[in-house]
Amino acid sequence: MNKKSYNPFEVAQKQFDRAADLLELNEATRELLRNPLREYHFSIPIHMDDGSMKVFRGFRVQHNDARGPGKGGVRFHPQETIDTVRALSLWMTWKCAVVDIPLGGSKGGVICDPHNLSQLEQEQICRGWVRQVAKNVGPLSDVPAPDVMTSAQHMLWMLDEYEVIHGSKNPGFITGKPVGMGGSLGRKEATGYGTIITVREALKELNINPANTVASFQGFGNVSQFAIQLYQQMGGKITCVSCWDQEDQISYSYKKESGIDLDELMSISDPYGGIDKAKAQELGYELLPGEAWLEQNVDILVPAAMENQITSENASSISDKVKVIAEGANGPTTPEADEIIFERGIFLIPDLLANAGGVTCSYFEQVQSNLNYYWEKDEVLGKLDVKMTSAFISVSDFAKANNLNMRDATYMIAVNRVAQACSDRGWV
Ligand code: NAD
């Protein structure tokens, strides 16, 4: 696929249309669910450190809140587009539905590159974003969270601005806050751990011992680092990871046949998940092109970076040895690549399920914040395991009973739950 022509919203709608066909949804329900309910587009003027003024574009898209308040991250990215935010808002709706938590789907973003912004400039963007949507979001209507290039600190600035505007403490307004400031223990681990919980369940079905498997990861950020941690605890070996190189503006893969050392790689990474290539080479890592992570002779592939990474153009370079692909990222595989993957019999755990650990734990954070009562880490991670395992089993059972692949089964369960909620409310 030509990466320039990739439109994630078109992909998300295509995936929805397929589920709508399989479920034989009526026209009104299709019309309602294939587009967001509401969108906010706005400008955020900022006083830059050099004394100049700069205006950034921000968005909040609320796709569907029939099952509960909207939930979804705010992404800071120089290539952010409204269609990316729309797509991500649809995926949030289905993700909350598939793990059966009482939330809807939203997503936000700002077109900016935090690499080139000071802390003060980033704080102003966070506060400016909240000022624009303060009346249209909140603990009972729409709850933001971190996403690519936004952190706990960004969430705290956003919460502070929201509380100033509303004149009250509302820790349930936002999730992904720092622990001790309303954040949940286990949140930073949740997405990556959730991905590996689904891998564990898939391997169980395939009768494979995780300790006998080798994996390759795309991305070395929040999702990837904690997925690597749990996978290594299960005895798995990782021979390759890739990440974006800010200096060269391309991605590289880092390979070590004897297995990567997570702590060692983390010690030479920046806060955005970029690995220092000179130091990595000194430590004996082979520097390979960005796409090499996909071509490794491994059992498991975990795309955990960006959307549109496994396409009809590169899916054929996936090794015959690969048995499982777990989509840690949102939308990493195009529908055309899906066909190739399913034809080859690879067990693909779709993003809506594989990375739902993040929103599941965000929901736990919201519950704790609203109660102002915080759980121990073991309790959070135990509840996460139960939710992720039961969601995996429901999808897998449904797939087997109806002779479907995991993507179709996930979509059918999720879309059906949301369509039912809309119908029960009398919307369609
Ligand atoms: P992050 O910003 O912490 O890390 C992103 C990583 O991807 C970095 O290592 C970066 O260098 C790498 N990267 C970026 N572009 C790349 C490219 N072209 N090739 C190779 N590597 C590249 O982000 P994250 O929080 O780990 O999120 C990763 C993905 O997971 C995103 O798709 C995000 O939407 C999704 N996701 C995240 C969460 C969460 O809780 N963090 C939850 C659900 C889904």
CSV table of C-alpha atoms and ligand atoms in Angstrom, one decimal:
chain,number,residue,atom,x,y,z
A,1,MET,CA,0.0,0.0,0.0
A,2,ASN,CA,1.2,3.5,-0.8
A,3,LYS,CA,1.8,4.9,2.7
A,4,LYS,CA,1.0,8.4,1.5
A,5,SER,CA,-2.6,7.4,0.4
A,6,TYR,CA,-3.3,5.6,3.7
A,7,ASN,CA,-6.3,7.0,5.5
A,8,PRO,CA,-6.9,5.3,8.9
A,9,PHE,CA,-10.5,6.5,9.1
A,10,GLU,CA,-11.3,4.8,5.8
A,11,VAL,CA,-9.7,1.7,7.2
A,12,ALA,CA,-11.7,1.9,10.4
A,13,GLN,CA,-14.9,2.4,8.4
A,14,LYS,CA,-14.1,-0.5,6.1
A,15,GLN,CA,-13.5,-2.7,9.1
A,16,PHE,CA,-16.8,-1.5,10.6
A,17,ASP,CA,-18.7,-2.1,7.3
A,18,ARG,CA,-17.4,-5.7,7.3
A,19,ALA,CA,-18.7,-6.3,10.8
A,20,ALA,CA,-22.0,-4.5,10.0
A,21,ASP,CA,-22.5,-6.9,7.0
A,22,LEU,CA,-21.7,-10.0,9.0
A,23,LEU,CA,-24.2,-8.8,11.7
A,24,GLU,CA,-26.7,-7.7,9.1
A,25,LEU,CA,-27.2,-4.3,10.9
A,26,ASN,CA,-30.0,-2.1,9.6
A,27,GLU,CA,-29.2,1.1,7.6
A,28,ALA,CA,-29.8,3.6,10.5
A,29,THR,CA,-27.5,1.7,12.9
A,30,ARG,CA,-24.8,1.6,10.2
A,31,GLU,CA,-25.1,5.3,9.5
A,32,LEU,CA,-24.9,6.1,13.2
A,33,LEU,CA,-22.0,3.9,14.0
A,34,ARG,CA,-19.7,4.5,11.0
A,35,ASN,CA,-19.3,8.2,11.9
A,36,PRO,CA,-18.5,10.0,15.2
A,37,LEU,CA,-21.5,11.5,17.1
A,38,ARG,CA,-19.6,14.8,17.7
A,39,GLU,CA,-16.3,16.5,16.8
A,40,TYR,CA,-14.5,19.5,18.2
A,41,HIS,CA,-11.8,21.3,16.1
A,42,PHE,CA,-10.0,24.2,17.6
A,43,SER,CA,-6.9,26.4,17.7
A,44,ILE,CA,-4.5,26.7,20.7
A,45,PRO,CA,-2.4,29.9,20.7
A,46,ILE,CA,0.8,29.5,22.6
A,47,HIS,CA,3.4,32.0,23.9
A,48,MET,CA,6.7,30.4,22.7
A,49,ASP,CA,9.8,30.7,24.9
A,50,ASP,CA,11.5,32.9,22.2
A,51,GLY,CA,8.7,35.5,22.6
A,52,SER,CA,6.8,34.6,19.4
A,53,MET,CA,3.2,33.3,19.3
A,54,LYS,CA,2.4,30.0,17.6
A,55,VAL,CA,-1.0,28.5,17.0
A,56,PHE,CA,-1.5,24.7,17.2
A,57,ARG,CA,-4.5,22.7,15.9
A,58,GLY,CA,-6.3,20.5,18.4
A,59,PHE,CA,-9.2,18.0,18.2
A,60,ARG,CA,-11.6,15.9,20.3
A,61,VAL,CA,-13.8,13.4,18.6
A,62,GLN,CA,-16.6,11.6,20.4
A,63,HIS,CA,-17.5,8.6,18.4
A,64,ASN,CA,-20.2,6.9,20.6
A,65,ASP,CA,-21.2,7.1,24.2
A,66,ALA,CA,-24.2,4.7,24.2
A,67,ARG,CA,-22.5,2.3,26.7
A,68,GLY,CA,-21.0,5.0,28.9
A,69,PRO,CA,-18.8,8.1,29.1
A,70,GLY,CA,-16.4,8.5,26.2
A,71,LYS,CA,-12.8,7.3,26.8
A,72,GLY,CA,-9.7,7.9,24.7
A,73,GLY,CA,-6.3,9.3,24.7
A,74,VAL,CA,-4.9,12.6,23.5
A,75,ARG,CA,-2.0,12.2,21.0
A,76,PHE,CA,0.7,14.8,20.3
A,77,HIS,CA,2.1,14.2,16.9
A,78,PRO,CA,3.4,16.3,14.0
A,79,GLN,CA,1.5,14.2,11.5
A,80,GLU,CA,-1.7,14.1,13.5
A,81,THR,CA,-4.8,14.4,11.2
A,82,ILE,CA,-8.5,14.6,12.0
A,83,ASP,CA,-9.0,11.3,10.2
A,84,THR,CA,-6.4,9.6,12.5
A,85,VAL,CA,-8.3,10.9,15.5
A,86,ARG,CA,-11.7,9.8,14.0
A,87,ALA,CA,-10.3,6.3,13.3
A,88,LEU,CA,-8.9,6.0,16.8
A,89,SER,CA,-12.2,7.2,18.3
A,90,LEU,CA,-14.1,4.4,16.5
A,91,TRP,CA,-11.5,1.8,17.6
A,92,MET,CA,-11.9,3.1,21.3
A,93,THR,CA,-15.6,2.4,21.1
A,94,TRP,CA,-15.1,-1.2,19.9
A,95,LYS,CA,-12.2,-1.7,22.3
A,96,CYS,CA,-14.3,-0.8,25.4
A,97,ALA,CA,-17.1,-2.9,24.2
A,98,VAL,CA,-14.9,-6.0,23.5
A,99,VAL,CA,-13.5,-6.0,27.1
A,100,ASP,CA,-17.0,-5.2,28.3
A,101,ILE,CA,-16.3,-2.1,30.3
A,102,PRO,CA,-19.1,0.6,30.6
A,103,LEU,CA,-17.5,3.2,28.4
A,104,GLY,CA,-17.8,4.7,24.9
A,105,GLY,CA,-15.1,5.8,22.5
A,106,SER,CA,-13.4,9.2,22.0
A,107,LYS,CA,-10.0,10.4,20.9
A,108,GLY,CA,-8.1,13.7,20.9
A,109,GLY,CA,-5.0,15.1,19.4
A,110,VAL,CA,-2.8,18.1,18.8
A,111,ILE,CA,-0.6,18.6,15.7
A,112,CYS,CA,2.7,19.3,17.4
A,113,ASP,CA,6.1,17.7,18.0
A,114,PRO,CA,7.0,17.6,21.8
A,115,HIS,CA,10.6,16.9,20.8
A,116,ASN,CA,10.8,20.5,19.7
A,117,LEU,CA,8.8,22.1,22.6
A,118,SER,CA,9.9,23.1,26.0
A,119,GLN,CA,8.1,21.9,29.1
A,120,LEU,CA,6.5,25.3,29.5
A,121,GLU,CA,5.3,25.3,25.9
A,122,GLN,CA,3.9,21.7,26.3
A,123,GLU,CA,2.1,22.8,29.5
A,124,GLN,CA,0.4,25.6,27.7
A,125,ILE,CA,-0.7,23.3,24.9
A,126,CYS,CA,-2.2,20.9,27.6
A,127,ARG,CA,-4.0,23.8,29.3
A,128,GLY,CA,-5.1,25.3,26.0
A,129,TRP,CA,-6.5,22.0,24.9
A,130,VAL,CA,-8.6,21.7,28.0
A,131,ARG,CA,-9.9,25.3,27.9
A,132,GLN,CA,-11.3,24.5,24.4
A,133,VAL,CA,-13.2,21.4,25.4
A,134,ALA,CA,-13.8,21.9,29.2
A,135,LYS,CA,-17.6,22.2,28.7
A,136,ASN,CA,-17.8,19.1,26.5
A,137,VAL,CA,-15.7,16.6,28.5
A,138,GLY,CA,-15.8,15.5,32.1
A,139,PRO,CA,-15.9,12.4,34.4
A,140,LEU,CA,-19.5,11.6,33.5
A,141,SER,CA,-19.3,12.5,29.8
A,142,ASP,CA,-15.8,12.0,28.2
A,143,VAL,CA,-12.6,11.1,30.0
A,144,PRO,CA,-9.2,11.7,28.2
A,145,ALA,CA,-6.0,9.8,28.8
A,146,PRO,CA,-2.4,9.7,27.4
A,147,ASP,CA,-1.5,8.4,24.0
A,148,VAL,CA,1.6,8.7,21.7
A,149,MET,CA,3.9,11.3,23.1
A,150,THR,CA,1.7,12.4,26.0
A,151,SER,CA,2.6,11.4,29.6
A,152,ALA,CA,1.4,11.5,33.2
A,153,GLN,CA,2.7,15.0,33.5
A,154,HIS,CA,0.6,16.1,30.5
A,155,MET,CA,-2.5,14.5,32.1
A,156,LEU,CA,-1.8,16.3,35.4
A,157,TRP,CA,-1.6,19.7,33.7
A,158,MET,CA,-4.9,19.0,31.9
A,159,LEU,CA,-6.6,17.9,35.1
A,160,ASP,CA,-5.3,21.0,36.9
A,161,GLU,CA,-6.8,23.3,34.2
A,162,TYR,CA,-10.1,21.4,34.2
A,163,GLU,CA,-10.3,21.7,38.0
A,164,VAL,CA,-9.5,25.4,37.9
A,165,ILE,CA,-12.3,26.0,35.3
A,166,HIS,CA,-14.8,24.0,37.2
A,167,GLY,CA,-13.8,25.1,40.7
A,168,SER,CA,-13.8,21.6,42.2
A,169,LYS,CA,-11.6,18.5,42.5
A,170,ASN,CA,-12.5,16.1,39.7
A,171,PRO,CA,-9.8,13.4,39.7
A,172,GLY,CA,-12.0,11.1,37.5
A,173,PHE,CA,-11.9,13.7,34.7
A,174,ILE,CA,-8.7,12.2,33.2
A,175,THR,CA,-6.7,9.0,33.5
A,176,GLY,CA,-3.0,8.2,33.2
A,177,LYS,CA,-2.2,10.6,36.0
A,178,PRO,CA,0.9,10.2,38.1
A,179,VAL,CA,0.6,7.7,40.9
A,180,GLY,CA,0.0,9.6,44.1
A,181,MET,CA,-1.9,12.3,42.2
A,182,GLY,CA,-4.9,10.1,41.3
A,183,GLY,CA,-3.1,7.7,39.1
A,184,SER,CA,-3.5,3.9,39.3
A,185,LEU,CA,-0.7,1.6,40.1
A,186,GLY,CA,-0.2,-0.8,37.2
A,187,ARG,CA,-1.4,1.7,34.6
A,188,LYS,CA,2.0,2.1,33.0
A,189,GLU,CA,2.4,-1.7,32.7
A,190,ALA,CA,-1.3,-2.3,31.7
A,191,THR,CA,-1.2,-2.1,27.9
A,192,GLY,CA,2.0,-4.1,27.4
A,193,TYR,CA,1.1,-6.6,30.0
A,194,GLY,CA,-2.4,-6.9,28.5
A,195,THR,CA,-0.9,-7.7,25.1
A,196,ILE,CA,1.2,-10.5,26.5
A,197,ILE,CA,-1.7,-11.9,28.5
A,198,THR,CA,-3.5,-12.3,25.1
A,199,VAL,CA,-0.3,-13.8,23.6
A,200,ARG,CA,-0.1,-16.3,26.6
A,201,GLU,CA,-3.7,-17.3,25.9
A,202,ALA,CA,-3.1,-17.7,22.2
A,203,LEU,CA,0.0,-19.8,22.8
A,204,LYS,CA,-2.1,-22.0,25.2
A,205,GLU,CA,-4.6,-22.6,22.4
A,206,LEU,CA,-1.8,-23.4,20.0
A,207,ASN,CA,-0.2,-25.7,22.5
A,208,ILE,CA,3.1,-23.8,22.5
A,209,ASN,CA,5.2,-23.2,25.6
A,210,PRO,CA,6.1,-19.4,25.8
A,211,ALA,CA,9.5,-20.4,27.1
A,212,ASN,CA,10.3,-22.0,23.7
A,213,THR,CA,9.4,-19.0,21.7
A,214,VAL,CA,11.3,-16.1,20.1
A,215,ALA,CA,9.7,-12.7,19.3
A,216,SER,CA,10.5,-9.5,17.4
A,217,PHE,CA,8.9,-6.1,18.4
A,218,GLN,CA,8.2,-2.9,16.5
A,219,GLY,CA,8.5,0.1,18.8
A,220,PHE,CA,10.3,0.6,22.1
A,221,GLY,CA,7.9,2.9,23.9
A,222,ASN,CA,5.4,2.3,26.8
A,223,VAL,CA,3.5,-0.6,25.2
A,224,SER,CA,6.6,-2.4,23.9
A,225,GLN,CA,8.8,-2.0,27.0
A,226,PHE,CA,6.2,-3.6,29.4
A,227,ALA,CA,5.2,-6.2,26.9
A,228,ILE,CA,8.8,-7.2,26.6
A,229,GLN,CA,9.1,-7.3,30.4
A,230,LEU,CA,6.2,-9.7,30.9
A,231,TYR,CA,7.1,-11.8,27.9
A,232,GLN,CA,10.6,-12.3,29.2
A,233,GLN,CA,9.2,-13.2,32.6
A,234,MET,CA,7.3,-16.0,30.8
A,235,GLY,CA,10.6,-17.2,29.5
A,236,GLY,CA,10.4,-15.8,25.9
A,237,LYS,CA,13.4,-14.5,24.0
A,238,ILE,CA,13.4,-11.3,21.9
A,239,THR,CA,16.0,-11.0,19.2
A,240,CYS,CA,14.9,-7.7,17.5
A,241,VAL,CA,13.3,-4.4,18.4
A,242,SER,CA,12.8,-1.4,16.2
A,243,CYS,CA,12.2,2.3,16.9
A,244,TRP,CA,12.1,5.7,15.4
A,245,ASP,CA,15.4,7.7,15.2
A,246,GLN,CA,14.7,11.3,15.8
A,247,GLU,CA,18.1,12.4,14.5
A,248,ASP,CA,17.9,10.6,11.1
A,249,GLN,CA,14.1,10.8,10.8
A,250,ILE,CA,13.9,7.1,9.9
A,251,SER,CA,13.3,3.9,11.9
A,252,TYR,CA,16.0,1.3,12.6
A,253,SER,CA,15.9,-2.3,14.0
A,254,TYR,CA,18.3,-3.5,16.6
A,255,LYS,CA,19.1,-7.2,16.6
A,256,LYS,CA,20.9,-9.4,19.1
A,257,GLU,CA,20.6,-13.1,18.3
A,258,SER,CA,21.4,-14.1,21.9
A,259,GLY,CA,18.4,-12.0,23.1
A,260,ILE,CA,18.0,-8.3,23.9
A,261,ASP,CA,18.6,-7.0,27.4
A,262,LEU,CA,15.6,-4.9,28.4
A,263,ASP,CA,17.2,-2.9,31.2
A,264,GLU,CA,20.3,-2.3,29.1
A,265,LEU,CA,18.3,-1.0,26.1
A,266,MET,CA,16.1,1.2,28.4
A,267,SER,CA,19.2,2.7,29.9
A,268,ILE,CA,20.2,4.0,26.4
A,269,SER,CA,16.7,5.2,25.4
A,270,ASP,CA,15.0,8.6,25.5
A,271,PRO,CA,11.6,9.2,27.1
A,272,TYR,CA,9.9,8.8,23.7
A,273,GLY,CA,11.2,5.3,23.1
A,274,GLY,CA,14.1,6.2,20.8
A,275,ILE,CA,17.2,4.0,21.2
A,276,ASP,CA,20.7,5.7,21.0
A,277,LYS,CA,22.1,3.9,18.0
A,278,ALA,CA,25.8,4.5,18.7
A,279,LYS,CA,25.5,3.1,22.2
A,280,ALA,CA,23.4,0.2,21.0
A,281,GLN,CA,26.1,-0.8,18.5
A,282,GLU,CA,28.8,-0.5,21.2
A,283,LEU,CA,26.7,-2.9,23.3
A,284,GLY,CA,26.8,-5.4,20.4
A,285,TYR,CA,23.4,-4.8,18.7
A,286,GLU,CA,23.3,-5.1,15.0
A,287,LEU,CA,21.9,-2.0,13.3
A,288,LEU,CA,19.4,-3.0,10.6
A,289,PRO,CA,16.8,-1.1,8.4
A,290,GLY,CA,13.5,-0.1,10.0
A,291,GLU,CA,11.5,-2.9,8.4
A,292,ALA,CA,13.9,-5.7,9.5
A,293,TRP,CA,11.9,-6.3,12.7
A,294,LEU,CA,9.1,-7.8,10.5
A,295,GLU,CA,11.4,-10.1,8.5
A,296,GLN,CA,12.9,-12.0,11.5
A,297,ASN,CA,12.8,-15.7,11.8
A,298,VAL,CA,10.7,-15.7,15.0
A,299,ASP,CA,7.5,-17.2,16.4
A,300,ILE,CA,5.8,-14.0,17.5
A,301,LEU,CA,5.6,-10.5,16.0
A,302,VAL,CA,4.4,-7.6,18.1
A,303,PRO,CA,3.8,-4.4,16.2
A,304,ALA,CA,3.7,-1.8,19.0
A,305,ALA,CA,4.5,1.5,17.3
A,306,MET,CA,2.1,3.1,14.8
A,307,GLU,CA,-0.7,2.3,12.4
A,308,ASN,CA,-0.2,1.1,8.8
A,309,GLN,CA,3.0,-0.9,9.4
A,310,ILE,CA,2.0,-4.3,8.0
A,311,THR,CA,0.7,-3.8,4.5
A,312,SER,CA,0.1,-5.9,1.3
A,313,GLU,CA,3.6,-4.7,0.2
A,314,ASN,CA,5.5,-6.2,3.1
A,315,ALA,CA,3.3,-8.9,4.5
A,316,SER,CA,4.9,-11.5,2.3
A,317,SER,CA,8.2,-10.9,4.0
A,318,ILE,CA,6.9,-12.3,7.3
A,319,SER,CA,8.8,-15.5,8.0
A,320,ASP,CA,7.0,-18.9,7.7
A,321,LYS,CA,8.1,-19.5,11.3
A,322,VAL,CA,5.7,-16.8,12.6
A,323,LYS,CA,2.7,-18.3,14.4
A,324,VAL,CA,1.3,-15.3,16.3
A,325,ILE,CA,1.0,-11.6,15.6
A,326,ALA,CA,-0.2,-9.5,18.6
A,327,GLU,CA,-1.2,-6.0,17.6
A,328,GLY,CA,0.1,-3.8,20.5
A,329,ALA,CA,-0.4,-0.7,18.4
A,330,ASN,CA,-3.7,0.6,17.0
A,331,GLY,CA,-4.3,-0.3,13.4
A,332,PRO,CA,-0.8,-1.6,12.5
A,333,THR,CA,-2.2,-4.0,9.9
A,334,THR,CA,-4.1,-3.0,6.7
A,335,PRO,CA,-7.2,-4.9,5.7
A,336,GLU,CA,-5.3,-6.1,2.6
A,337,ALA,CA,-2.4,-7.4,4.7
A,338,ASP,CA,-5.0,-9.1,7.0
A,339,GLU,CA,-6.1,-11.3,4.1
A,340,ILE,CA,-2.5,-12.5,3.5
A,341,ILE,CA,-2.0,-13.2,7.2
A,342,PHE,CA,-5.2,-15.1,7.7
A,343,GLU,CA,-4.6,-17.1,4.4
A,344,ARG,CA,-1.2,-18.1,5.8
A,345,GLY,CA,-2.9,-19.4,9.0
A,346,ILE,CA,-1.1,-17.0,11.3
A,347,PHE,CA,-3.0,-16.4,14.6
A,348,LEU,CA,-3.5,-12.6,14.7
A,349,ILE,CA,-4.7,-11.1,17.9
A,350,PRO,CA,-6.3,-7.8,16.8
A,351,ASP,CA,-5.5,-4.5,18.3
A,352,LEU,CA,-9.0,-4.0,19.8
A,353,LEU,CA,-8.3,-7.0,22.0
A,354,ALA,CA,-4.5,-7.1,22.2
A,355,ASN,CA,-4.0,-3.5,23.4
A,356,ALA,CA,-7.2,-3.2,25.4
A,357,GLY,CA,-5.3,-3.6,28.7
A,358,GLY,CA,-4.6,0.2,28.7
A,359,VAL,CA,-8.2,1.3,28.6
A,360,THR,CA,-9.2,-1.5,31.0
A,361,CYS,CA,-6.8,-0.1,33.6
A,362,SER,CA,-7.8,3.4,32.7
A,363,TYR,CA,-11.3,2.3,33.7
A,364,PHE,CA,-9.9,1.0,36.9
A,365,GLU,CA,-8.2,4.3,37.5
A,366,GLN,CA,-11.4,6.2,36.8
A,367,VAL,CA,-13.3,4.0,39.3
A,368,GLN,CA,-10.6,4.5,42.0
A,369,SER,CA,-10.5,8.3,41.3
A,370,ASN,CA,-14.3,8.6,41.6
A,371,LEU,CA,-14.2,6.6,44.8
A,372,ASN,CA,-11.1,8.4,46.1
A,373,TYR,CA,-9.9,4.9,47.2
A,374,TYR,CA,-6.9,3.4,45.6
A,375,TRP,CA,-6.0,-0.3,45.2
A,376,GLU,CA,-2.7,-2.1,45.6
A,377,LYS,CA,-0.8,-2.9,42.4
A,378,ASP,CA,-1.4,-6.7,42.7
A,379,GLU,CA,-5.1,-6.1,42.9
A,380,VAL,CA,-5.0,-3.9,39.7
A,381,LEU,CA,-2.9,-6.3,37.7
A,382,GLY,CA,-5.0,-9.3,39.0
A,383,LYS,CA,-8.2,-7.6,37.8
A,384,LEU,CA,-6.5,-6.8,34.5
A,385,ASP,CA,-5.6,-10.4,33.9
A,386,VAL,CA,-9.1,-11.5,34.6
A,387,LYS,CA,-10.6,-9.0,32.2
A,388,MET,CA,-8.1,-9.6,29.4
A,389,THR,CA,-8.3,-13.4,29.8
A,390,SER,CA,-12.1,-13.5,29.7
A,391,ALA,CA,-12.2,-11.1,26.8
A,392,PHE,CA,-9.7,-13.3,24.9
A,393,ILE,CA,-11.7,-16.5,25.7
A,394,SER,CA,-15.0,-14.9,24.6
A,395,VAL,CA,-13.6,-13.8,21.3
A,396,SER,CA,-11.8,-17.0,20.6
A,397,ASP,CA,-14.8,-19.2,21.5
A,398,PHE,CA,-17.0,-17.0,19.2
A,399,ALA,CA,-14.4,-17.3,16.4
A,400,LYS,CA,-14.2,-21.1,16.7
A,401,ALA,CA,-18.0,-21.5,17.0
A,402,ASN,CA,-18.6,-19.4,13.9
A,403,ASN,CA,-15.5,-20.3,11.8
A,404,LEU,CA,-14.2,-16.7,11.9
A,405,ASN,CA,-10.8,-15.2,12.2
A,406,MET,CA,-10.0,-13.3,15.5
A,407,ARG,CA,-10.4,-9.9,13.8
A,408,ASP,CA,-13.9,-10.6,12.6
A,409,ALA,CA,-14.9,-12.2,15.8
A,410,THR,CA,-13.7,-9.2,17.9
A,411,TYR,CA,-15.5,-6.8,15.6
A,412,MET,CA,-18.7,-8.7,15.7
A,413,ILE,CA,-18.8,-9.0,19.5
A,414,ALA,CA,-17.9,-5.3,19.9
A,415,VAL,CA,-20.1,-3.8,17.3
A,416,ASN,CA,-23.0,-5.9,18.3
A,417,ARG,CA,-22.8,-4.7,22.0
A,418,VAL,CA,-22.7,-1.1,20.9
A,419,ALA,CA,-25.5,-1.5,18.4
A,420,GLN,CA,-27.6,-3.2,21.1
A,421,ALA,CA,-27.0,-0.3,23.5
A,422,CYS,CA,-28.0,2.3,20.8
A,423,SER,CA,-31.1,0.3,20.1
A,424,ASP,CA,-32.0,-0.2,23.8
A,425,ARG,CA,-31.7,3.5,24.3
A,426,GLY,CA,-34.1,4.1,21.4
A,427,TRP,CA,-31.5,5.9,19.2
A,428,VAL,CA,-32.0,3.7,16.2
B,1,NAD,P1,5.3,5.6,22.7
B,1,NAD,O1,5.3,7.0,22.2
B,1,NAD,O2,5.6,5.4,24.1
B,1,NAD,O3,6.2,4.7,21.8
B,1,NAD,C1,6.2,4.6,20.5
B,1,NAD,C2,7.4,3.8,20.0
B,1,NAD,O4,7.2,3.6,18.6
B,1,NAD,C3,8.7,4.5,20.2
B,1,NAD,O5,9.7,3.6,20.5
B,1,NAD,C4,9.0,5.1,18.8
B,1,NAD,O6,10.4,5.2,18.5
B,1,NAD,C5,8.4,3.9,17.9
B,1,NAD,N1,8.1,4.3,16.5
B,1,NAD,C6,7.4,5.4,16.1
B,1,NAD,N2,7.4,5.3,14.7
B,1,NAD,C7,8.0,4.2,14.3
B,1,NAD,C8,8.3,3.6,13.1
B,1,NAD,N3,7.8,4.2,12.0
B,1,NAD,N4,9.0,2.4,13.1
B,1,NAD,C9,9.4,1.9,14.2
B,1,NAD,N5,9.2,2.4,15.4
B,1,NAD,C10,8.5,3.6,15.5
B,1,NAD,O7,3.8,5.0,22.3
B,1,NAD,P2,3.1,3.8,23.0
B,1,NAD,O8,2.2,4.4,24.2
B,1,NAD,O9,4.0,2.7,23.3
B,1,NAD,O10,2.0,3.5,21.9
B,1,NAD,C11,2.4,2.6,20.8
B,1,NAD,C12,1.1,2.2,20.0
B,1,NAD,O11,0.2,1.6,20.9
B,1,NAD,C13,0.3,3.3,19.4
B,1,NAD,O12,-0.3,2.8,18.2
B,1,NAD,C14,-0.8,3.6,20.5
B,1,NAD,O13,-1.9,4.2,19.9
B,1,NAD,C15,-1.0,2.2,20.9
B,1,NAD,N6,-1.7,2.1,22.2
B,1,NAD,C16,-1.0,2.6,23.3
B,1,NAD,C17,-1.6,2.5,24.6
B,1,NAD,C18,-1.0,3.0,25.8
B,1,NAD,O14,-1.5,2.8,26.9
B,1,NAD,N7,0.2,3.6,25.8
B,1,NAD,C19,-2.9,1.8,24.7
B,1,NAD,C20,-3.5,1.3,23.6
B,1,NAD,C21,-2.8,1.5,22.3
